[in-house]
């Protein structure tokens, strides 16, 4: 007796965002880009705009020896034609001088439309932590 294979259920918008972030942390910006509509604007910390995940990967390579995200939760806000997904958690890794860090808060905001990320905004505490490292009170 043969059994028919069940079709895989499509990824939820939160799963699309999680898959994007997981690929970004490898880092494999081309694999991450598969979850984005071509030309999607990624607005990174400090207002830096990129049109491909290679942009943030290159920027991070100048700031950290390595960095990963501890994804604590995904807040999903469905709309009529798109879903906004927030990824909230902390960063951990090593600064360029080899000093380890953890607990660096981040919030990433994604807009997902038709199963693709069409906008991404990134915020984190790295700049504040760099100021403290250098003894600068702001």
mmCIF file with all atom_site columns, N, CA and C in Angstrom, residues 16 19-40 42 51-58 116-117:
data_model
loop_
_atom_site.group_PDB
_atom_site.id
_atom_site.type_symbol
_atom_site.label_atom_id
_atom_site.label_alt_id
_atom_site.label_comp_id
_atom_site.label_asym_id
_atom_site.label_entity_id
_atom_site.label_seq_id
_atom_site.pdbx_PDB_ins_code
_atom_site.Cartn_x
_atom_site.Cartn_y
_atom_site.Cartn_z
_atom_site.occupancy
_atom_site.B_iso_or_equiv
_atom_site.pdbx_formal_charge
_atom_site.auth_seq_id
_atom_site.auth_comp_id
_atom_site.auth_asym_id
_atom_site.auth_atom_id
_atom_site.pdbx_PDB_model_num
ATOM 1   N N  . UNK A 1 16  ? 9.935  32.936 7.849  1.00 0.00 ? 16  UNK A N  1
ATOM 2   C CA . UNK A 1 16  ? 10.714 33.559 6.769  1.00 0.00 ? 16  UNK A CA 1
ATOM 3   C C  . UNK A 1 16  ? 11.763 34.488 7.367  1.00 0.00 ? 16  UNK A C  1
ATOM 4   N N  . UNK A 1 19  ? 14.485 32.444 9.120  1.00 0.00 ? 19  UNK A N  1
ATOM 5   C CA . UNK A 1 19  ? 15.377 31.823 8.129  1.00 0.00 ? 19  UNK A CA 1
ATOM 6   C C  . UNK A 1 19  ? 16.343 32.860 7.550  1.00 0.00 ? 19  UNK A C  1
ATOM 7   N N  . UNK A 1 20  ? 15.827 34.072 7.275  1.00 0.00 ? 20  UNK A N  1
ATOM 8   C CA . UNK A 1 20  ? 16.680 35.153 6.790  1.00 0.00 ? 20  UNK A CA 1
ATOM 9   C C  . UNK A 1 20  ? 17.779 35.455 7.815  1.00 0.00 ? 20  UNK A C  1
ATOM 10  N N  . UNK A 1 21  ? 17.391 35.631 9.078  1.00 0.00 ? 21  UNK A N  1
ATOM 11  C CA . UNK A 1 21  ? 18.372 35.969 10.112 1.00 0.00 ? 21  UNK A CA 1
ATOM 12  C C  . UNK A 1 21  ? 19.389 34.852 10.316 1.00 0.00 ? 21  UNK A C  1
ATOM 13  N N  . UNK A 1 22  ? 18.930 33.617 10.269 1.00 0.00 ? 22  UNK A N  1
ATOM 14  C CA . UNK A 1 22  ? 19.832 32.476 10.427 1.00 0.00 ? 22  UNK A CA 1
ATOM 15  C C  . UNK A 1 22  ? 20.869 32.462 9.307  1.00 0.00 ? 22  UNK A C  1
ATOM 16  N N  . UNK A 1 23  ? 20.448 32.671 8.069  1.00 0.00 ? 23  UNK A N  1
ATOM 17  C CA . UNK A 1 23  ? 21.392 32.719 6.942  1.00 0.00 ? 23  UNK A CA 1
ATOM 18  C C  . UNK A 1 23  ? 22.342 33.905 7.087  1.00 0.00 ? 23  UNK A C  1
ATOM 19  N N  . UNK A 1 24  ? 21.832 35.019 7.574  1.00 0.00 ? 24  UNK A N  1
ATOM 20  C CA . UNK A 1 24  ? 22.670 36.209 7.756  1.00 0.00 ? 24  UNK A CA 1
ATOM 21  C C  . UNK A 1 24  ? 23.772 35.974 8.772  1.00 0.00 ? 24  UNK A C  1
ATOM 22  N N  . UNK A 1 25  ? 23.499 35.164 9.791  1.00 0.00 ? 25  UNK A N  1
ATOM 23  C CA . UNK A 1 25  ? 24.482 34.933 10.843 1.00 0.00 ? 25  UNK A CA 1
ATOM 24  C C  . UNK A 1 25  ? 25.579 33.961 10.448 1.00 0.00 ? 25  UNK A C  1
ATOM 25  N N  . UNK A 1 26  ? 25.406 33.215 9.366  1.00 0.00 ? 26  UNK A N  1
ATOM 26  C CA . UNK A 1 26  ? 26.422 32.223 8.976  1.00 0.00 ? 26  UNK A CA 1
ATOM 27  C C  . UNK A 1 26  ? 27.789 32.875 8.734  1.00 0.00 ? 26  UNK A C  1
ATOM 28  N N  . UNK A 1 27  ? 28.044 33.938 8.094  1.00 0.00 ? 27  UNK A N  1
ATOM 29  C CA . UNK A 1 27  ? 27.138 34.730 7.265  1.00 0.00 ? 27  UNK A CA 1
ATOM 30  C C  . UNK A 1 27  ? 27.106 34.206 5.825  1.00 0.00 ? 27  UNK A C  1
ATOM 31  N N  . UNK A 1 28  ? 25.900 34.134 5.292  1.00 0.00 ? 28  UNK A N  1
ATOM 32  C CA . UNK A 1 28  ? 25.683 33.770 3.891  1.00 0.00 ? 28  UNK A CA 1
ATOM 33  C C  . UNK A 1 28  ? 24.678 34.762 3.313  1.00 0.00 ? 28  UNK A C  1
ATOM 34  N N  . UNK A 1 29  ? 25.163 35.968 2.948  1.00 0.00 ? 29  UNK A N  1
ATOM 35  C CA . UNK A 1 29  ? 24.233 36.991 2.483  1.00 0.00 ? 29  UNK A CA 1
ATOM 36  C C  . UNK A 1 29  ? 23.453 36.601 1.232  1.00 0.00 ? 29  UNK A C  1
ATOM 37  N N  . UNK A 1 30  ? 24.017 35.766 0.381  1.00 0.00 ? 30  UNK A N  1
ATOM 38  C CA . UNK A 1 30  ? 23.273 35.361 -0.815 1.00 0.00 ? 30  UNK A CA 1
ATOM 39  C C  . UNK A 1 30  ? 22.112 34.431 -0.452 1.00 0.00 ? 30  UNK A C  1
ATOM 40  N N  . UNK A 1 31  ? 22.324 33.531 0.503  1.00 0.00 ? 31  UNK A N  1
ATOM 41  C CA . UNK A 1 31  ? 21.222 32.679 0.967  1.00 0.00 ? 31  UNK A CA 1
ATOM 42  C C  . UNK A 1 31  ? 20.166 33.541 1.656  1.00 0.00 ? 31  UNK A C  1
ATOM 43  N N  . UNK A 1 32  ? 20.595 34.528 2.442  1.00 0.00 ? 32  UNK A N  1
ATOM 44  C CA . UNK A 1 32  ? 19.651 35.430 3.108  1.00 0.00 ? 32  UNK A CA 1
ATOM 45  C C  . UNK A 1 32  ? 18.820 36.188 2.080  1.00 0.00 ? 32  UNK A C  1
ATOM 46  N N  . UNK A 1 33  ? 19.461 36.607 0.986  1.00 0.00 ? 33  UNK A N  1
ATOM 47  C CA . UNK A 1 33  ? 18.767 37.384 -0.047 1.00 0.00 ? 33  UNK A CA 1
ATOM 48  C C  . UNK A 1 33  ? 17.624 36.600 -0.690 1.00 0.00 ? 33  UNK A C  1
ATOM 49  N N  . UNK A 1 34  ? 17.668 35.274 -0.623 1.00 0.00 ? 34  UNK A N  1
ATOM 50  C CA . UNK A 1 34  ? 16.598 34.457 -1.203 1.00 0.00 ? 34  UNK A CA 1
ATOM 51  C C  . UNK A 1 34  ? 15.255 34.716 -0.517 1.00 0.00 ? 34  UNK A C  1
ATOM 52  N N  . UNK A 1 35  ? 15.283 35.269 0.695  1.00 0.00 ? 35  UNK A N  1
ATOM 53  C CA . UNK A 1 35  ? 14.052 35.557 1.434  1.00 0.00 ? 35  UNK A CA 1
ATOM 54  C C  . UNK A 1 35  ? 13.566 36.989 1.215  1.00 0.00 ? 35  UNK A C  1
ATOM 55  N N  . UNK A 1 36  ? 14.289 37.750 0.392  1.00 0.00 ? 36  UNK A N  1
ATOM 56  C CA . UNK A 1 36  ? 13.963 39.160 0.173  1.00 0.00 ? 36  UNK A CA 1
ATOM 57  C C  . UNK A 1 36  ? 13.584 39.406 -1.280 1.00 0.00 ? 36  UNK A C  1
ATOM 58  N N  . UNK A 1 37  ? 12.691 40.341 -1.467 1.00 0.00 ? 37  UNK A N  1
ATOM 59  C CA . UNK A 1 37  ? 12.404 40.801 -2.815 1.00 0.00 ? 37  UNK A CA 1
ATOM 60  C C  . UNK A 1 37  ? 13.628 41.589 -3.281 1.00 0.00 ? 37  UNK A C  1
ATOM 61  N N  . UNK A 1 38  ? 14.099 41.364 -4.516 1.00 0.00 ? 38  UNK A N  1
ATOM 62  C CA . UNK A 1 38  ? 15.262 42.120 -4.994 1.00 0.00 ? 38  UNK A CA 1
ATOM 63  C C  . UNK A 1 38  ? 15.048 43.628 -4.864 1.00 0.00 ? 38  UNK A C  1
ATOM 64  N N  . UNK A 1 39  ? 16.075 44.310 -4.405 1.00 0.00 ? 39  UNK A N  1
ATOM 65  C CA . UNK A 1 39  ? 16.009 45.752 -4.247 1.00 0.00 ? 39  UNK A CA 1
ATOM 66  C C  . UNK A 1 39  ? 15.444 46.206 -2.917 1.00 0.00 ? 39  UNK A C  1
ATOM 67  N N  . UNK A 1 40  ? 15.126 45.270 -2.040 1.00 0.00 ? 40  UNK A N  1
ATOM 68  C CA . UNK A 1 40  ? 14.614 45.617 -0.709 1.00 0.00 ? 40  UNK A CA 1
ATOM 69  C C  . UNK A 1 40  ? 15.608 46.533 -0.011 1.00 0.00 ? 40  UNK A C  1
ATOM 70  N N  . UNK A 1 42  ? 17.369 47.824 3.231  1.00 0.00 ? 42  UNK A N  1
ATOM 71  C CA . UNK A 1 42  ? 17.714 47.471 4.603  1.00 0.00 ? 42  UNK A CA 1
ATOM 72  C C  . UNK A 1 42  ? 18.273 48.735 5.232  1.00 0.00 ? 42  UNK A C  1
ATOM 73  N N  . UNK A 1 51  ? 20.962 47.668 -0.172 1.00 0.00 ? 51  UNK A N  1
ATOM 74  C CA . UNK A 1 51  ? 19.950 47.035 -1.019 1.00 0.00 ? 51  UNK A CA 1
ATOM 75  C C  . UNK A 1 51  ? 20.159 45.530 -1.163 1.00 0.00 ? 51  UNK A C  1
ATOM 76  N N  . UNK A 1 52  ? 21.059 44.980 -0.334 1.00 0.00 ? 52  UNK A N  1
ATOM 77  C CA . UNK A 1 52  ? 21.336 43.547 -0.356 1.00 0.00 ? 52  UNK A CA 1
ATOM 78  C C  . UNK A 1 52  ? 21.939 43.178 1.000  1.00 0.00 ? 52  UNK A C  1
ATOM 79  N N  . UNK A 1 53  ? 21.717 41.959 1.489  1.00 0.00 ? 53  UNK A N  1
ATOM 80  C CA . UNK A 1 53  ? 22.303 41.555 2.767  1.00 0.00 ? 53  UNK A CA 1
ATOM 81  C C  . UNK A 1 53  ? 23.829 41.620 2.818  1.00 0.00 ? 53  UNK A C  1
ATOM 82  N N  . UNK A 1 54  ? 24.488 41.702 1.666  1.00 0.00 ? 54  UNK A N  1
ATOM 83  C CA . UNK A 1 54  ? 25.953 41.882 1.682  1.00 0.00 ? 54  UNK A CA 1
ATOM 84  C C  . UNK A 1 54  ? 26.348 43.185 2.378  1.00 0.00 ? 54  UNK A C  1
ATOM 85  N N  . UNK A 1 55  ? 25.488 44.217 2.305  1.00 0.00 ? 55  UNK A N  1
ATOM 86  C CA . UNK A 1 55  ? 25.795 45.504 2.921  1.00 0.00 ? 55  UNK A CA 1
ATOM 87  C C  . UNK A 1 55  ? 25.974 45.400 4.426  1.00 0.00 ? 55  UNK A C  1
ATOM 88  N N  . UNK A 1 56  ? 24.971 44.911 5.164  1.00 0.00 ? 56  UNK A N  1
ATOM 89  C CA . UNK A 1 56  ? 25.146 44.742 6.605  1.00 0.00 ? 56  UNK A CA 1
ATOM 90  C C  . UNK A 1 56  ? 26.262 43.761 6.962  1.00 0.00 ? 56  UNK A C  1
ATOM 91  N N  . UNK A 1 57  ? 26.429 42.693 6.167  1.00 0.00 ? 57  UNK A N  1
ATOM 92  C CA . UNK A 1 57  ? 27.501 41.738 6.440  1.00 0.00 ? 57  UNK A CA 1
ATOM 93  C C  . UNK A 1 57  ? 28.853 42.431 6.355  1.00 0.00 ? 57  UNK A C  1
ATOM 94  N N  . UNK A 1 58  ? 29.051 43.259 5.327  1.00 0.00 ? 58  UNK A N  1
ATOM 95  C CA . UNK A 1 58  ? 30.304 44.005 5.181  1.00 0.00 ? 58  UNK A CA 1
ATOM 96  C C  . UNK A 1 58  ? 30.504 45.015 6.295  1.00 0.00 ? 58  UNK A C  1
ATOM 97  N N  . UNK A 1 116 ? 7.766  37.338 0.868  1.00 0.00 ? 116 UNK A N  1
ATOM 98  C CA . UNK A 1 116 ? 9.117  37.884 0.725  1.00 0.00 ? 116 UNK A CA 1
ATOM 99  C C  . UNK A 1 116 ? 9.272  39.105 1.631  1.00 0.00 ? 116 UNK A C  1
ATOM 100 N N  . UNK A 1 117 ? 10.473 39.275 2.156  1.00 0.00 ? 117 UNK A N  1
ATOM 101 C CA . UNK A 1 117 ? 10.782 40.468 2.935  1.00 0.00 ? 117 UNK A CA 1
ATOM 102 C C  . UNK A 1 117 ? 10.921 41.627 1.953  1.00 0.00 ? 117 UNK A C  1
#
